[in-house]
Each structure stands twice: as C-alpha cells, then as structure tokens.
Amino acid sequence: QVQLVESGGGLVQAGGSLRLSCAASGRTFSTYSMGWFRQAPGKTREFVAAISWSGGSTYYEDSVQGRFTISRDNAKNTLYLQMNSLKPEDTAVYYCARAIKFPAGRPWEYDYWGQGTQVTVSS
C-alpha cells in the first residue's frame, strides 16, 4: 500500500512563493513517475506538473510553465512543487499522485493520491 502525504500549503499574497512537499511511503517511490494536480472549488481536477522516476524529465501545464518547478529527492521519498509568482487563480487544493506512465497529464493515468493541501493566493 502506498501512502502520499502533502504539506506546505497555506495563505500567500499574489506574487509570493510556496513550496509543497509530498512524502511517500514504501520502497518503490524511486521507480515511479509522479505528478501534481489541483482542484479549485466548482472545477474539475487539473494537471499541474509531472516528473519522471529519475527526475530527469519534467512536464508542465502551460499556465504554470516558468513559475512552478517540480522536483524529487528519491533518497528521502519526497516530491516537491516550488511555486513562484503565485496568482489568485492558482488558489486550489493541490494533490500529489503516483503515475502509471510518463508523461501523464490525466487523472486516470495516476493510481495513488494524497489527501491534498490547500493553497490560497490573495490579491
């Protein structure tokens, strides 16, 4: 059983930064690609970023390209999302998930999900 636990969310002003973390249980973290999604109230869950098992390849949704950076530390079983130049439209619950393929930008291409962490960007 894989468990994913996100942390690092909070309230930040527009233009600010946050770094999200996702701690994974189990010994297989380093063999899977991972991703971040977000879901705003009343909207469907949308892809944010993905990273290959080695960290050598990354993939971003257009609206976050150049502002967000996905990374991982396989020795610590941890996935990260560095978010800079935050905008009010980035407000959402952010989820980390384990991918079954790479690149993977659709929810059904992920098999395990965390519980989410709230990010709120004030204007």
Coordinates of C-alpha atoms in Angstrom, one line a residue:
Q1 CA 0.0 0.0 0.0
V2 CA 1.3 3.4 -1.0
Q3 CA 0.6 6.5 1.1
L4 CA 1.2 10.0 -0.1
V5 CA 1.0 13.0 2.4
E6 CA 1.2 16.5 1.1
S7 CA 2.3 19.5 3.2
G8 CA 3.4 23.1 2.8
G9 CA 0.1 24.8 1.7
G10 CA -1.1 28.0 3.2
L11 CA -2.2 31.6 2.5
V12 CA 0.1 33.8 0.5
Q13 CA -0.2 37.1 -1.3
A14 CA -0.1 37.4 -5.0
G15 CA 3.5 37.4 -6.3
G16 CA 4.6 35.3 -3.4
S17 CA 6.0 31.7 -3.2
L18 CA 5.3 28.4 -1.6
R19 CA 6.9 25.0 -1.7
L20 CA 4.7 22.0 -1.4
S21 CA 6.1 18.6 -0.3
C22 CA 4.7 15.1 -0.8
A23 CA 6.1 12.4 1.5
A24 CA 5.7 8.9 0.1
S25 CA 5.7 5.6 2.0
G26 CA 7.1 2.4 0.6
R27 CA 10.3 1.4 -1.2
T28 CA 9.0 1.9 -4.7
F29 CA 8.9 5.7 -4.8
S30 CA 12.1 5.9 -6.9
T31 CA 10.7 3.6 -9.6
Y32 CA 7.6 5.6 -10.4
S33 CA 6.9 8.9 -12.2
M34 CA 4.9 11.4 -10.0
G35 CA 2.7 14.4 -10.6
W36 CA 0.9 17.3 -9.1
F37 CA -2.8 18.2 -9.7
R38 CA -5.0 20.9 -8.3
Q39 CA -8.7 21.4 -7.9
A40 CA -10.4 24.7 -7.3
P41 CA -14.0 25.0 -5.9
G42 CA -16.6 24.1 -8.5
K43 CA -13.9 23.0 -11.0
T44 CA -12.6 19.6 -12.2
R45 CA -9.2 18.4 -11.1
E46 CA -6.5 19.7 -13.4
F47 CA -2.9 18.6 -14.2
V48 CA -0.1 20.9 -12.9
A49 CA 3.2 19.1 -13.4
A50 CA 4.8 15.7 -13.7
I51 CA 8.3 14.3 -13.2
S52 CA 9.9 11.0 -14.4
W53 CA 11.2 8.4 -12.0
S54 CA 14.8 9.7 -12.2
G55 CA 13.8 13.4 -12.1
G56 CA 15.5 13.8 -15.5
S57 CA 12.3 14.8 -17.3
T58 CA 9.6 17.2 -16.4
Y59 CA 6.3 18.3 -17.9
Y60 CA 4.1 21.3 -17.0
E61 CA 0.7 22.7 -17.7
D62 CA 1.0 25.8 -19.8
S63 CA -0.3 28.3 -17.2
V64 CA 2.4 27.3 -14.6
Q65 CA 5.3 26.9 -17.0
G66 CA 8.1 29.1 -15.9
R67 CA 6.6 29.8 -12.5
F68 CA 6.4 26.3 -10.9
T69 CA 9.2 23.7 -10.6
I70 CA 8.6 20.1 -9.9
S71 CA 11.4 18.1 -8.3
R72 CA 12.1 15.0 -6.3
D73 CA 14.5 13.5 -3.8
N74 CA 14.4 9.7 -4.1
A75 CA 16.7 9.2 -1.1
K76 CA 14.0 11.0 1.0
N77 CA 11.0 9.5 -0.8
T78 CA 9.8 13.1 -1.3
L79 CA 8.2 15.0 -4.2
Y80 CA 8.3 18.8 -4.3
L81 CA 6.5 21.6 -6.1
Q82 CA 8.1 25.1 -5.9
M83 CA 5.6 27.7 -6.8
N84 CA 6.7 31.3 -7.5
S85 CA 4.9 34.4 -8.8
L86 CA 1.7 33.0 -7.4
K87 CA -1.6 34.4 -8.8
P88 CA -5.1 34.3 -7.3
E89 CA -6.1 31.8 -10.0
D90 CA -3.6 29.4 -8.5
T91 CA -5.9 29.0 -5.5
A92 CA -6.9 25.4 -5.1
V93 CA -6.3 22.1 -3.2
Y94 CA -3.1 20.6 -4.5
Y95 CA -2.7 16.8 -4.8
C96 CA 0.3 14.7 -5.4
A97 CA -0.1 11.4 -7.2
R98 CA 1.8 8.4 -8.5
A99 CA 1.8 7.9 -12.2
I100 CA 1.4 4.7 -14.2
K101 CA 3.1 6.2 -17.2
F102 CA 5.2 9.2 -18.3
P103 CA 4.3 11.8 -19.4
A104 CA 0.9 11.6 -17.8
G105 CA -1.5 14.6 -17.7
R106 CA -4.9 12.9 -16.9
P107 CA -6.2 11.8 -13.5
W108 CA -6.8 8.2 -14.7
E109 CA -3.1 7.9 -15.5
Y110 CA -2.4 8.0 -11.8
D111 CA -3.1 5.2 -9.3
Y112 CA -2.4 6.6 -5.8
W113 CA -3.3 10.1 -4.5
G114 CA -2.6 12.1 -1.4
Q115 CA -5.3 13.9 0.6
G116 CA -4.4 17.3 -0.7
T117 CA -3.1 20.6 0.8
Q118 CA -4.9 24.0 0.4
V119 CA -3.2 26.8 -1.3
T120 CA -4.8 30.2 -1.2
V121 CA -3.4 33.3 -3.0
S122 CA -4.9 36.6 -2.0
S123 CA -4.9 39.6 -4.4

